[in-house]
XYZ file of C-alpha atoms in Angstrom:
770
model
C -124.407 -207.815 -3.454
C -126.608 -204.062 -5.522
C -124.857 -201.497 -3.406
C -121.714 -202.820 -3.556
C -122.425 -203.165 -7.215
C -123.560 -199.492 -7.830
C -121.155 -198.007 -5.520
C -118.036 -200.145 -7.224
C -119.193 -198.715 -10.615
C -118.451 -195.070 -8.965
C -114.951 -195.502 -11.502
C -115.003 -199.062 -11.448
C -112.830 -199.235 -8.549
C -110.082 -200.610 -9.465
C -106.429 -201.408 -7.706
C -104.528 -198.347 -8.249
C -99.929 -197.240 -7.990
C -98.104 -194.100 -7.811
C -94.252 -193.586 -6.398
C -93.749 -192.494 -2.908
C -92.515 -188.880 -2.972
C -92.925 -187.275 0.003
C -92.437 -183.929 1.659
C -91.665 -185.467 4.964
C -91.282 -182.564 7.085
C -95.281 -182.481 6.189
C -95.855 -185.622 7.422
C -96.641 -186.156 11.313
C -97.211 -189.708 11.452
C -98.248 -193.113 9.477
C -99.014 -196.234 10.819
C -101.067 -199.555 10.297
C -102.790 -201.671 12.566
C -104.996 -205.170 12.140
C -108.217 -206.226 13.523
C -107.650 -208.182 17.058
C -105.307 -211.182 17.364
C -103.709 -209.411 14.182
C -106.846 -210.564 11.906
C -106.748 -208.243 8.667
C -108.744 -205.422 9.016
C -110.416 -203.207 6.374
C -112.152 -199.059 6.235
C -115.441 -200.117 5.054
C -116.297 -203.742 4.147
C -112.613 -203.389 1.720
C -114.897 -202.809 -1.504
C -117.599 -200.303 -1.061
C -115.837 -196.422 -1.121
C -117.574 -195.724 2.220
C -117.600 -192.978 4.436
C -115.940 -194.383 7.106
C -113.502 -192.327 8.737
C -114.495 -189.253 11.476
C -112.602 -187.035 13.648
C -113.593 -185.616 17.112
C -113.535 -181.914 18.643
C -109.926 -183.138 20.088
C -108.436 -183.953 17.265
C -108.734 -187.962 17.724
C -109.154 -189.968 14.920
C -112.476 -192.442 14.681
C -112.578 -195.356 11.959
C -114.852 -197.821 10.987
C -114.644 -201.074 8.822
C -114.587 -205.117 8.971
C -112.414 -207.740 10.950
C -112.605 -210.677 8.631
C -110.684 -213.415 11.615
C -113.237 -216.128 13.168
C -116.738 -216.771 11.231
C -116.725 -213.937 8.811
C -116.773 -210.135 9.172
C -117.568 -208.676 11.862
C -117.689 -204.842 12.304
C -114.136 -203.018 13.872
C -114.462 -199.803 15.013
C -110.839 -198.201 16.356
C -110.551 -194.812 18.382
C -106.935 -193.375 17.219
C -104.421 -190.897 19.179
C -104.626 -188.078 16.729
C -100.871 -186.112 18.115
C -99.631 -189.576 17.578
C -101.510 -192.330 14.997
C -101.382 -195.199 18.667
C -104.754 -196.864 19.556
C -106.817 -196.069 22.337
C -109.593 -198.600 21.909
C -110.579 -200.916 19.239
C -113.981 -203.001 19.469
C -116.003 -205.937 17.731
C -119.269 -206.150 16.730
C -120.946 -209.323 15.811
C -124.463 -209.840 15.666
C -126.514 -212.754 17.237
C -127.088 -214.237 13.497
C -123.291 -214.674 13.239
C -124.234 -214.558 9.353
C -121.007 -211.926 8.928
C -121.712 -207.955 9.307
C -119.891 -205.175 7.625
C -119.781 -201.858 9.141
C -119.535 -199.002 6.063
C -120.037 -195.733 7.575
C -118.939 -193.314 10.956
C -120.214 -190.018 12.217
C -118.869 -188.882 15.504
C -121.160 -186.717 17.918
C -120.001 -183.793 19.521
C -118.445 -185.152 22.718
C -116.626 -187.788 20.401
C -119.056 -190.710 20.286
C -119.010 -193.163 17.299
C -121.793 -193.935 15.362
C -121.271 -196.958 13.709
C -123.910 -198.054 11.116
C -123.416 -201.528 8.966
C -125.797 -204.140 7.887
C -125.719 -207.652 9.117
C -127.779 -210.880 8.039
C -130.456 -212.220 9.287
C -131.587 -216.261 9.392
C -132.620 -216.469 5.820
C -129.247 -214.283 4.862
C -131.554 -211.156 4.191
C -128.925 -207.779 4.906
C -130.712 -205.293 8.004
C -129.079 -202.415 9.443
C -127.945 -202.480 11.856
C -126.088 -198.953 14.061
C -123.923 -199.090 17.150
C -122.824 -196.126 19.480
C -119.524 -196.396 21.529
C -118.489 -194.018 23.956
C -115.443 -191.591 23.847
C -113.274 -192.316 26.895
C -113.712 -196.384 26.521
C -115.441 -198.080 23.261
C -118.441 -199.354 25.524
C -121.670 -199.731 23.540
C -123.868 -197.219 24.629
C -126.388 -198.608 22.639
C -127.470 -200.547 19.234
C -130.053 -200.433 17.427
C -131.641 -202.686 14.077
C -133.740 -201.122 11.372
C -135.728 -204.237 9.445
C -138.777 -203.283 6.793
C -137.062 -205.518 3.726
C -135.967 -208.196 2.425
C -132.817 -206.192 2.011
C -131.993 -202.645 4.128
C -128.470 -201.514 3.914
C -126.918 -198.248 4.883
C -124.131 -195.774 3.709
C -123.634 -192.850 4.933
C -124.484 -191.353 8.777
C -124.429 -188.329 9.309
C -124.805 -186.506 13.582
C -126.719 -182.991 14.320
C -125.513 -180.733 17.387
C -127.709 -182.801 19.591
C -126.170 -186.135 18.885
C -128.750 -187.821 17.441
C -128.049 -189.846 14.605
C -129.109 -189.838 10.722
C -129.035 -192.437 8.526
C -128.531 -192.692 4.752
C -129.947 -195.617 3.402
C -132.061 -197.985 1.026
C -135.227 -200.595 1.397
C -137.340 -202.189 -0.845
C -139.815 -202.786 1.147
C -141.800 -201.613 -1.289
C -140.993 -203.717 -4.022
C -138.399 -201.966 -5.571
C -134.553 -200.295 -4.385
C -136.022 -197.049 -2.568
C -133.915 -194.251 -0.524
C -134.359 -194.687 3.568
C -133.475 -191.970 5.989
C -133.558 -192.562 9.705
C -133.179 -190.794 12.656
C -132.192 -191.993 15.944
C -132.121 -190.053 19.114
C -128.576 -189.630 21.006
C -129.584 -190.594 24.243
C -130.795 -194.608 23.045
C -130.572 -195.184 19.654
C -134.681 -194.385 19.040
C -135.936 -194.453 16.377
C -137.795 -190.350 16.258
C -138.815 -190.732 12.068
C -138.061 -192.676 9.388
C -138.863 -192.462 6.236
C -138.080 -193.318 2.705
C -138.900 -191.319 -1.241
C -139.759 -194.048 -3.885
C -139.397 -191.969 -7.480
C -141.311 -195.037 -8.599
C -139.013 -197.376 -9.639
C -134.920 -198.308 -8.456
C -133.730 -195.101 -6.114
C -130.209 -195.175 -4.927
C -128.367 -193.515 -1.848
C -125.674 -191.749 -2.853
C -124.726 -189.290 0.137
C -125.961 -187.544 3.291
C -125.185 -184.172 4.919
C -127.041 -182.097 7.498
C -127.464 -178.538 7.618
C -126.464 -175.981 11.205
C -130.538 -176.595 12.382
C -130.317 -180.756 12.032
C -132.000 -181.007 8.209
C -130.965 -183.387 6.675
C -130.045 -183.218 2.748
C -130.165 -185.972 0.831
C -128.687 -187.299 -2.334
C -129.439 -190.378 -4.422
C -129.636 -191.713 -8.282
C -133.197 -192.542 -9.327
C -134.507 -194.454 -12.155
C -136.736 -192.294 -14.397
C -139.947 -193.499 -16.702
C -137.591 -194.125 -19.602
C -135.000 -196.824 -17.510
C -132.630 -193.249 -17.199
C -130.776 -192.555 -14.408
C -131.189 -188.663 -12.648
C -129.971 -187.030 -10.257
C -132.484 -186.832 -6.900
C -131.931 -184.602 -3.935
C -133.828 -184.168 -1.269
C -133.665 -182.659 2.501
C -135.765 -183.722 4.776
C -137.266 -181.247 8.764
C -134.708 -182.244 11.715
C -137.745 -181.951 13.431
C -140.487 -184.747 12.032
C -138.473 -186.038 8.679
C -141.080 -184.074 6.881
C -140.503 -183.623 3.054
C -139.425 -179.631 3.124
C -138.403 -180.062 -0.772
C -137.344 -182.269 -3.306
C -135.815 -182.142 -7.008
C -134.478 -183.943 -9.499
C -132.324 -183.497 -12.725
C -132.491 -185.001 -15.980
C -129.395 -184.111 -18.150
C -131.017 -186.264 -21.080
C -129.418 -189.571 -20.518
C -128.440 -191.686 -17.237
C -126.697 -189.320 -14.472
C -124.925 -190.204 -11.685
C -125.186 -188.564 -8.549
C -122.214 -189.310 -6.027
C -121.501 -186.301 -3.063
C -122.904 -183.977 -2.075
C -121.625 -181.057 0.555
C -123.355 -177.618 2.512
C -121.638 -174.185 2.414
C -122.445 -171.811 5.947
C -125.691 -171.198 4.405
C -127.258 -174.883 4.014
C -127.166 -174.639 0.000
C -126.463 -177.476 -1.045
C -123.725 -178.972 -3.993
C -123.652 -181.685 -5.494
C -121.560 -183.880 -7.820
C -120.966 -186.673 -10.171
C -121.464 -187.359 -13.250
C -123.985 -186.785 -17.333
C -123.880 -188.639 -19.936
C -123.659 -186.661 -22.873
C -121.399 -187.843 -26.011
C -119.364 -189.542 -23.462
C -119.789 -189.211 -19.809
C -118.769 -185.126 -17.627
C -118.090 -184.044 -14.765
C -121.518 -182.540 -13.835
C -122.154 -180.232 -10.535
C -125.064 -178.309 -9.222
C -125.634 -175.945 -6.814
C -128.796 -175.485 -4.782
C -130.452 -172.952 -2.642
C -130.988 -173.977 0.592
C -134.761 -172.565 0.873
C -136.952 -174.634 -1.759
C -134.066 -176.453 -3.440
C -133.964 -174.372 -6.997
C -131.094 -174.521 -9.255
C -128.796 -172.356 -8.908
C -126.242 -173.210 -11.458
C -125.267 -176.665 -13.598
C -121.907 -176.517 -14.773
C -120.387 -179.986 -16.648
C -117.069 -180.391 -17.342
C -115.454 -182.768 -20.519
C -112.070 -183.950 -20.242
C -112.309 -185.461 -24.047
C -113.108 -188.911 -22.734
C -114.750 -190.299 -19.423
C -115.203 -187.876 -16.340
C -117.108 -188.209 -12.738
C -117.356 -186.130 -9.996
C -116.643 -187.912 -6.702
C -116.620 -186.291 -4.069
C -116.933 -182.017 -2.864
C -115.953 -179.641 -0.076
C -117.227 -176.052 0.344
C -114.378 -174.086 1.411
C -115.324 -171.033 3.822
C -115.967 -168.319 0.928
C -118.589 -171.187 -0.748
C -116.482 -172.260 -3.599
C -117.027 -175.998 -4.757
C -113.739 -178.334 -4.606
C -114.604 -181.417 -6.054
C -112.480 -183.752 -7.151
C -113.064 -187.076 -9.594
C -111.759 -189.449 -11.997
C -110.545 -188.010 -15.878
C -110.276 -190.417 -18.762
C -106.594 -189.507 -20.765
C -105.325 -189.823 -24.659
C -104.826 -193.570 -23.607
C -108.070 -194.495 -22.410
C -106.415 -193.967 -18.993
C -108.448 -192.564 -15.387
C -106.320 -189.618 -13.893
C -107.133 -187.735 -11.374
C -108.987 -184.676 -12.043
C -109.865 -182.117 -9.267
C -111.230 -178.858 -9.899
C -112.332 -175.291 -7.787
C -115.591 -173.258 -8.981
C -116.944 -170.180 -8.009
C -119.520 -170.000 -5.242
C -121.566 -167.297 -7.420
C -121.615 -169.139 -10.400
C -119.427 -171.901 -10.562
C -117.280 -170.550 -12.990
C -113.699 -172.563 -12.738
C -110.778 -170.940 -11.133
C -108.724 -174.199 -11.552
C -108.147 -176.829 -12.278
C -105.394 -180.108 -11.683
C -105.143 -183.965 -13.038
C -103.200 -186.040 -11.757
C -101.274 -189.080 -14.235
C -99.343 -191.901 -12.467
C -99.132 -193.817 -15.425
C -102.288 -195.956 -15.512
C -105.587 -195.677 -13.663
C -105.724 -193.724 -10.886
C -108.688 -192.729 -8.336
C -109.328 -190.132 -6.832
C -112.189 -191.215 -3.901
C -112.243 -188.114 -1.203
C -111.439 -184.286 -0.765
C -111.016 -183.204 1.978
C -109.929 -179.174 3.099
C -107.304 -177.977 5.537
C -107.177 -175.335 7.996
C -105.077 -173.065 5.577
C -107.737 -174.065 2.459
C -105.064 -176.905 0.823
C -107.537 -178.867 -0.955
C -106.113 -182.528 -0.136
C -107.455 -185.226 -2.336
C -106.869 -188.999 -1.503
C -107.270 -192.319 -4.070
C -104.621 -194.808 -5.688
C -102.372 -194.732 -8.630
C -101.383 -197.474 -10.683
C -98.245 -198.109 -12.881
C -95.589 -200.287 -13.014
C -97.509 -202.981 -12.655
C -98.283 -202.110 -8.563
C -101.014 -200.107 -7.490
C -100.677 -197.968 -4.466
C -102.540 -194.966 -1.977
C -102.154 -191.394 -3.482
C -102.220 -188.184 -1.665
C -101.923 -184.324 -3.531
C -102.781 -181.812 -1.743
C -103.416 -178.387 -3.881
C -102.596 -174.739 -2.554
C -106.294 -172.705 -2.630
C -105.666 -169.448 -4.467
C -104.380 -171.358 -7.882
C -104.114 -175.000 -7.017
C -100.471 -175.816 -7.194
C -99.490 -178.816 -5.895
C -98.021 -178.107 -1.539
C -97.352 -182.113 -1.246
C -97.666 -185.338 -2.952
C -97.321 -189.062 -0.968
C -97.868 -192.208 -1.734
C -97.630 -195.510 0.107
C -96.714 -199.228 -1.804
C -97.090 -201.999 0.844
C -94.700 -204.322 0.570
C -96.674 -207.134 -0.385
C -97.191 -205.323 -4.238
C -100.447 -206.005 -3.929
C -103.424 -203.608 -4.242
C -102.929 -200.318 -1.490
C -105.656 -197.564 -1.648
C -106.641 -194.802 0.082
C -109.788 -193.995 0.257
C -110.953 -190.700 2.670
C -109.493 -187.867 4.433
C -110.397 -185.478 7.279
C -109.437 -182.699 8.389
C -108.269 -181.776 12.145
C -107.185 -178.466 13.975
C -103.714 -179.345 13.058
C -103.594 -181.227 10.210
C -105.397 -184.019 7.510
C -105.932 -187.759 8.087
C -106.278 -190.175 5.301
C -107.190 -193.485 5.835
C -106.700 -196.688 3.498
C -106.440 -200.547 3.350
C -102.761 -201.886 2.746
C -100.924 -204.928 2.121
C -97.590 -206.142 3.963
C -95.477 -209.051 3.211
C -96.189 -211.992 6.060
C -99.036 -210.398 7.265
C -103.471 -209.922 6.630
C -104.505 -206.975 5.372
C -104.091 -203.550 7.433
C -106.182 -200.679 7.925
C -103.800 -197.505 7.562
C -103.771 -193.961 8.354
C -101.509 -191.042 7.931
C -101.680 -187.570 9.304
C -100.345 -184.680 7.322
C -99.162 -181.366 8.513
C -101.731 -178.325 7.388
C -100.485 -175.555 6.775
C -98.865 -176.850 3.773
C -98.614 -173.651 1.470
C -97.196 -173.306 -2.331
C -94.353 -170.482 -3.201
C -96.560 -167.326 -3.534
C -99.418 -168.495 -2.518
C -99.311 -168.310 1.363
C -96.815 -168.809 4.207
C -93.599 -170.470 3.833
C -91.022 -171.492 7.119
C -87.447 -169.892 4.184
C -85.372 -171.693 7.775
C -85.813 -174.832 6.610
C -83.172 -176.206 5.409
C -84.671 -177.466 2.113
C -85.469 -174.200 1.788
C -82.237 -172.866 2.092
C -81.882 -171.746 5.462
C -78.131 -172.336 6.788
C -78.197 -172.757 10.779
C -74.832 -171.843 12.950
C -74.429 -171.499 16.999
C -72.517 -170.100 19.332
C -71.793 -173.719 20.470
C -72.966 -176.691 19.906
C -72.205 -180.175 22.399
C -70.275 -182.742 20.232
C -73.134 -185.059 20.498
C -75.762 -182.843 18.999
C -76.308 -180.951 15.459
C -76.892 -177.459 14.786
C -78.769 -178.702 11.818
C -81.087 -180.112 13.866
C -83.001 -176.592 14.781
C -84.133 -176.535 10.465
C -84.242 -180.284 9.776
C -87.690 -180.248 9.642
C -88.549 -182.315 12.721
C -90.742 -180.751 15.238
C -90.722 -183.513 17.748
C -87.192 -184.161 18.522
C -87.423 -187.814 18.137
C -83.935 -189.023 17.322
C -81.924 -186.599 20.365
C -78.646 -186.641 19.007
C -79.925 -186.120 15.147
C -83.051 -183.446 16.067
C -81.781 -181.477 19.203
C -79.452 -178.600 19.065
C -77.565 -178.492 22.228
C -75.414 -175.844 23.297
C -71.529 -176.628 25.344
C -71.476 -174.318 28.182
C -73.139 -175.236 30.987
C -75.440 -172.596 32.684
C -73.455 -169.339 31.067
C -76.410 -167.967 29.118
C -76.412 -166.224 26.587
C -76.693 -168.847 24.127
C -77.362 -167.997 20.656
C -78.511 -170.202 17.230
C -78.976 -168.590 13.937
C -80.427 -169.266 10.663
C -79.284 -167.473 7.287
C -81.770 -167.657 4.543
C -81.427 -167.685 0.747
C -81.874 -164.340 0.473
C -83.889 -161.261 2.841
C -87.494 -162.612 3.271
C -90.471 -160.519 4.413
C -91.407 -162.476 7.936
C -94.283 -161.870 10.688
C -93.603 -164.832 13.051
C -91.118 -167.186 14.308
C -92.045 -170.491 15.782
C -89.780 -171.816 18.694
C -89.520 -175.632 19.697
C -88.195 -176.984 22.967
C -87.479 -180.415 23.847
C -90.852 -182.676 25.338
C -90.329 -183.865 28.778
C -91.228 -186.995 27.169
C -88.098 -186.884 24.688
C -87.797 -190.638 24.183
C -91.247 -190.691 22.700
C -91.912 -187.430 21.517
C -95.483 -186.084 20.171
C -96.434 -183.680 17.270
C -96.250 -180.756 19.593
C -99.253 -178.288 19.974
C -100.041 -174.784 20.811
C -100.504 -175.639 24.276
C -98.137 -178.303 25.242
C -95.750 -177.601 28.273
C -92.230 -179.027 29.744
C -91.132 -178.666 33.118
C -87.648 -180.651 32.251
C -85.586 -179.108 29.354
C -87.198 -176.120 27.408
C -85.861 -172.613 26.861
C -87.685 -169.777 29.410
C -86.383 -166.801 28.181
C -85.359 -165.913 24.688
C -85.287 -163.195 22.502
C -86.060 -163.445 18.362
C -84.183 -161.116 16.516
C -83.545 -160.473 12.916
C -80.605 -159.450 10.450
C -81.543 -156.256 8.395
C -78.510 -155.833 6.465
C -76.607 -153.768 9.145
C -77.821 -154.458 12.174
C -79.566 -156.741 14.557
C -82.863 -155.927 15.054
C -84.860 -157.421 18.023
C -87.967 -158.674 16.665
C -89.857 -160.209 19.818
C -89.036 -161.212 23.609
C -90.402 -164.126 25.516
C -89.611 -164.612 29.595
C -91.150 -167.229 32.050
C -91.689 -169.728 28.624
C -92.996 -173.047 29.564
C -94.734 -174.224 25.911
C -92.872 -176.195 23.903
C -94.086 -174.812 20.932
C -93.248 -170.782 21.425
C -94.966 -168.371 18.303
C -93.827 -165.204 18.235
C -95.655 -163.060 15.610
C -94.327 -159.483 15.211
C -94.777 -156.800 12.469
C -93.776 -158.064 8.564
C -89.886 -157.241 8.410
C -87.351 -157.851 6.033
C -84.081 -159.653 7.522
C -81.628 -161.955 5.734
C -81.295 -164.104 8.492
C -82.951 -164.592 12.434
C -80.651 -165.358 15.563
C -82.792 -166.630 18.511
C -80.694 -165.365 21.831
C -81.425 -167.824 24.714
C -80.608 -165.712 27.753
C -82.095 -168.956 30.590
C -82.935 -172.536 30.339
C -83.698 -175.451 32.060
C -81.368 -177.812 33.224
C -77.842 -176.331 32.733
C -77.560 -176.075 29.181
C -79.901 -174.207 26.080
C -81.946 -176.568 23.531
C -83.744 -176.172 20.532
C -85.390 -178.808 17.760
C -86.502 -176.812 15.858
C -87.206 -172.811 14.490
C -88.982 -171.858 12.029
C -89.417 -168.324 10.230
C -92.503 -167.853 8.342
C -93.138 -165.073 5.542
C -95.624 -162.591 6.273
C -99.421 -163.372 5.651
C -100.259 -160.384 3.811
C -98.595 -162.543 0.772
C -99.804 -162.861 -2.586
C -102.729 -164.849 -2.194
C -103.360 -165.390 1.230
C -106.613 -165.518 2.623
C -108.163 -162.065 3.917
C -110.777 -162.906 7.454
C -113.568 -160.757 9.100
C -113.774 -160.940 12.544
C -117.362 -161.361 12.660
C -118.006 -160.749 16.392
C -117.037 -157.522 15.671
C -119.904 -154.600 16.666
C -119.040 -152.815 13.710
C -119.649 -155.944 11.584
C -122.547 -156.731 13.570
C -121.978 -158.388 16.645
C -123.707 -158.340 19.483
C -122.895 -159.153 23.267
C -125.053 -160.381 26.068
C -123.154 -161.877 29.424
C -123.886 -163.554 32.532
C -123.618 -160.967 34.583
C -122.301 -157.036 34.396
C -120.590 -155.387 37.270
C -122.173 -151.807 37.200
C -118.557 -149.986 36.819
C -118.068 -151.883 34.108
C -119.497 -152.014 30.294
C -120.736 -155.413 28.109
C -120.089 -153.439 25.034
C -116.364 -153.448 25.756
C -116.701 -157.194 24.512
C -116.587 -156.417 21.014
C -115.364 -152.962 20.177
C -112.455 -152.951 19.160
C -110.430 -152.472 21.516
C -107.872 -155.443 22.545
C -105.401 -153.299 25.093
C -108.242 -152.683 27.511
C -106.750 -149.132 27.932
C -109.889 -147.334 29.907
C -110.857 -150.193 32.053
C -114.119 -149.344 32.456
C -115.288 -148.469 28.872
C -113.108 -151.624 27.484
C -113.036 -153.938 30.182
C -116.068 -156.483 30.517
C -115.719 -157.970 34.913
C -118.918 -160.090 35.943
C -120.979 -159.892 38.537
C -120.673 -162.451 40.651
C -117.377 -162.493 42.916
C -115.642 -166.006 43.714
C -118.859 -168.078 41.365
C -117.906 -169.941 38.563
C -119.052 -170.251 35.507
C -119.365 -166.927 33.912
C -120.262 -166.642 30.460
C -120.347 -164.103 27.363
C -122.509 -164.173 24.171
C -121.271 -162.616 20.935
C -124.438 -162.471 18.749
C -123.930 -162.279 14.857
C -125.994 -161.223 12.469
C -126.311 -164.131 10.368
C -124.280 -167.546 10.118
C -120.635 -167.029 9.088
C -118.000 -170.276 8.620
C -115.197 -169.329 11.718
C -111.999 -171.450 12.388
C -110.891 -169.372 14.853
C -112.178 -167.359 18.202
C -109.359 -164.995 19.860
C -110.138 -164.143 23.734
C -107.753 -161.200 25.398
C -108.002 -161.375 29.124
C -106.430 -158.038 31.524
C -102.608 -157.494 31.387
C -101.580 -156.767 34.487
C -99.284 -153.268 33.615
C -102.960 -151.995 33.039
C -102.729 -148.603 33.362
C -100.388 -148.698 30.605
C -101.761 -151.800 28.338
C -99.751 -152.072 24.754
C -101.038 -153.977 21.871
C -100.845 -157.844 22.849
C -99.002 -160.318 21.491
C -99.237 -163.995 20.913
C -96.883 -164.479 23.966
C -97.933 -161.659 26.200
C -98.466 -163.628 29.770
C -100.496 -162.208 32.954
C -100.200 -163.286 36.500
C -103.421 -161.059 38.174
C -106.375 -160.357 35.980
C -106.451 -163.172 33.266
C -109.152 -165.815 32.060
C -107.521 -169.259 33.240
C -109.382 -171.783 31.880
C -112.732 -171.176 29.732
C -114.708 -173.005 26.746
C -115.909 -171.391 23.180
C -118.892 -172.534 22.571
C -121.013 -172.090 19.344
C -124.549 -172.157 18.686
C -125.432 -174.104 15.184
C -128.822 -173.237 14.959
C -130.165 -175.314 17.617
C -127.333 -176.336 20.217
C -124.377 -175.087 21.830
C -121.327 -177.161 20.688
C -117.824 -177.068 22.431
C -115.839 -175.600 19.756
C -112.184 -175.533 21.747
C -111.313 -176.002 25.679
C -108.310 -174.166 27.123
C -106.810 -174.852 30.696
C -103.849 -173.498 32.849
C -103.793 -170.500 30.445
C -101.302 -167.857 31.542
C -101.422 -165.761 27.652
C -103.615 -162.686 27.458
C -104.309 -163.269 23.981
C -105.222 -166.758 23.778
C -106.171 -168.420 20.379
C -108.741 -171.019 20.035
C -108.415 -172.959 16.364
C -110.666 -175.027 15.491
C -111.929 -177.081 11.843
C -114.108 -174.273 10.118
C -117.716 -174.034 11.862
C -120.892 -172.196 10.734
C -122.195 -170.583 13.811
C -125.009 -167.832 14.208
C -122.875 -166.573 17.877
C -120.467 -167.863 19.698
C -119.966 -168.397 23.920
C -116.798 -167.830 25.820
C -118.359 -170.456 28.848
C -115.398 -169.014 31.812
C -114.351 -171.929 34.693
C -112.044 -169.989 36.246
C -109.897 -166.375 36.212
C -107.717 -164.419 38.562
C -108.828 -161.981 41.527
C -112.190 -163.293 42.220
C -113.622 -162.197 38.767
C -114.365 -163.086 34.889
C -112.448 -160.102 33.149
C -112.550 -159.576 29.397
C -110.683 -157.356 27.351
C -112.018 -158.250 23.997
C -113.433 -161.629 21.871
C -112.839 -162.098 18.243
C -114.633 -164.691 15.876
C -112.341 -164.863 12.589
C -113.410 -166.884 9.994
C -112.904 -166.709 5.514
C -114.470 -163.691 4.420
């Protein structure tokens, strides 16, 4: 098939390999799965590097591919629990003709529904486009749509806009040559809203597609010019009608092949691929959102054949590109570059050589800005999948892992997607005696190289040494800093004191020298301790946890209390404080459930002001241009309190907002920015119990009288409100809601319940990279 041949040429997709070397504390889970009844399964069709992995707003994972049992390949769509890796549901689709179906692309809408695009075959064996929407809750088919036109119609990528409409990019030969085809389908029914094609005069091939905050589609392809050479084609189509807003071609002089596109928060397009000079060189272009004007173009020559395969854009507008570079021995290596937003200057570059041919296929940026690159590596006659994460400041390697299936065949990682608390990698593996399987792995965010950003200095592998006031003989104090946060194996991963009903108890961790830290995280035992999950910021306990404790630091001569917690019910409790230089920390437990103190893990993180840490801007602040509005405001209070910079509420009438509808919910407050900004967390401050003498709120301060207990954080993407995060059962004065970076022009806090009749908010902050 022409599409498979075309995409297979993107780095000549052959098998890969490398040793499995991983920082175990960074991997949250890893699992493989087959299709129904154990049939073989693959990401995409198993041959084409696809775009068939997505995360929903809750961090659950959706994948599309093929199940190859029965009469032939069928669509296989699977939803995975983001916290555990367990299958939530799995669905197979077989077209009526029954001649084989290959799911090649997937996107998740804001409601977590999956839109899957692939090709099916008619009775004559001609391929046509099939698009299926699956409901988030149980995988029920919401609608199914077929798209024909020529004797050859295939999709390559699907995306969704804020309203949940699907934009499908692919190819058709309706004109007699291969053309780009872009189709928009209605969210509710799958009805065709518009259907456009691009014919450059000769053959045109789809490479990638992205949707901006206004719902416009930016399409990337490769077109054959009059001289018979390949050129880049970039086109932008209007959200409402599909009208062509602009089209840009780029000709480097010979063959130029386009592979990946990404948009920054302003809608500017970054594209990557290869251009041929003496050899193929990696090339990156930045195009202006308004008219497609090329702002800059950069090539990179590693000495042999080089190509950019995938591209991402960070919150500051810098481009991170990954692909292949040919080394002196003639083998392919990973190459990853970071280029400056304004001029395309190379800020850092990194290569990886596994010993044979190594191909990088995708890159995703985690919540800390690390670039997570996935692909395959070959060496010693084997091919394994490979994952490498590079620090944002200098490209230092902060994580590296591989996976080698036991069958000794080709095992390849194709895609990566960021979630709120990690990055999920998808690929295909082969195990002895088993059918080909899809494999997923999730690694934690916040991984950072020494000197680049925060580091957990309590960790045993970083030199931390743990001791305790006492330890029950069935357990071990080494559990508290071995990197396991779940407590999956009780005896090796949980510490328990040896003095029943006697408090306080303490656990101490000595560092490898004096360290400057600004927060400590204490993990309690989960209620479901036999099958624990990776703790989230909102996971609570009722059975075994620590309910009150102090965090102390040794300053060289005395223990100093850095923070105190009472009334705790969070499995993961973070205690923040002004940066302090200490050589040891101590968690002093004054009360705990069920007779004993139990701790799974203690982390002590270096100050976020360390060298290389990214700065951040509160775009909601009035002094930064934020403008506040609300559903209603009590006349005794003021709307401007919401973003005036006061987090305490020291003067009630000037620094607290209160709604004007007693016992009627929801109420909302909104902050409009002067322009769209990429943000990744919103902080909502409630009124403190001691409102007459309030203090600067900490991450652990709780309320019992006046706070907002349930709310949604929403963002306006240019055409609709999108839910970025939801909070229920809140009792924290300062409540932070984090999410993958998203470009919005305003935020809204939709309050669903609050104490004592009204919604009351002291401050709303919306933070993004500056």
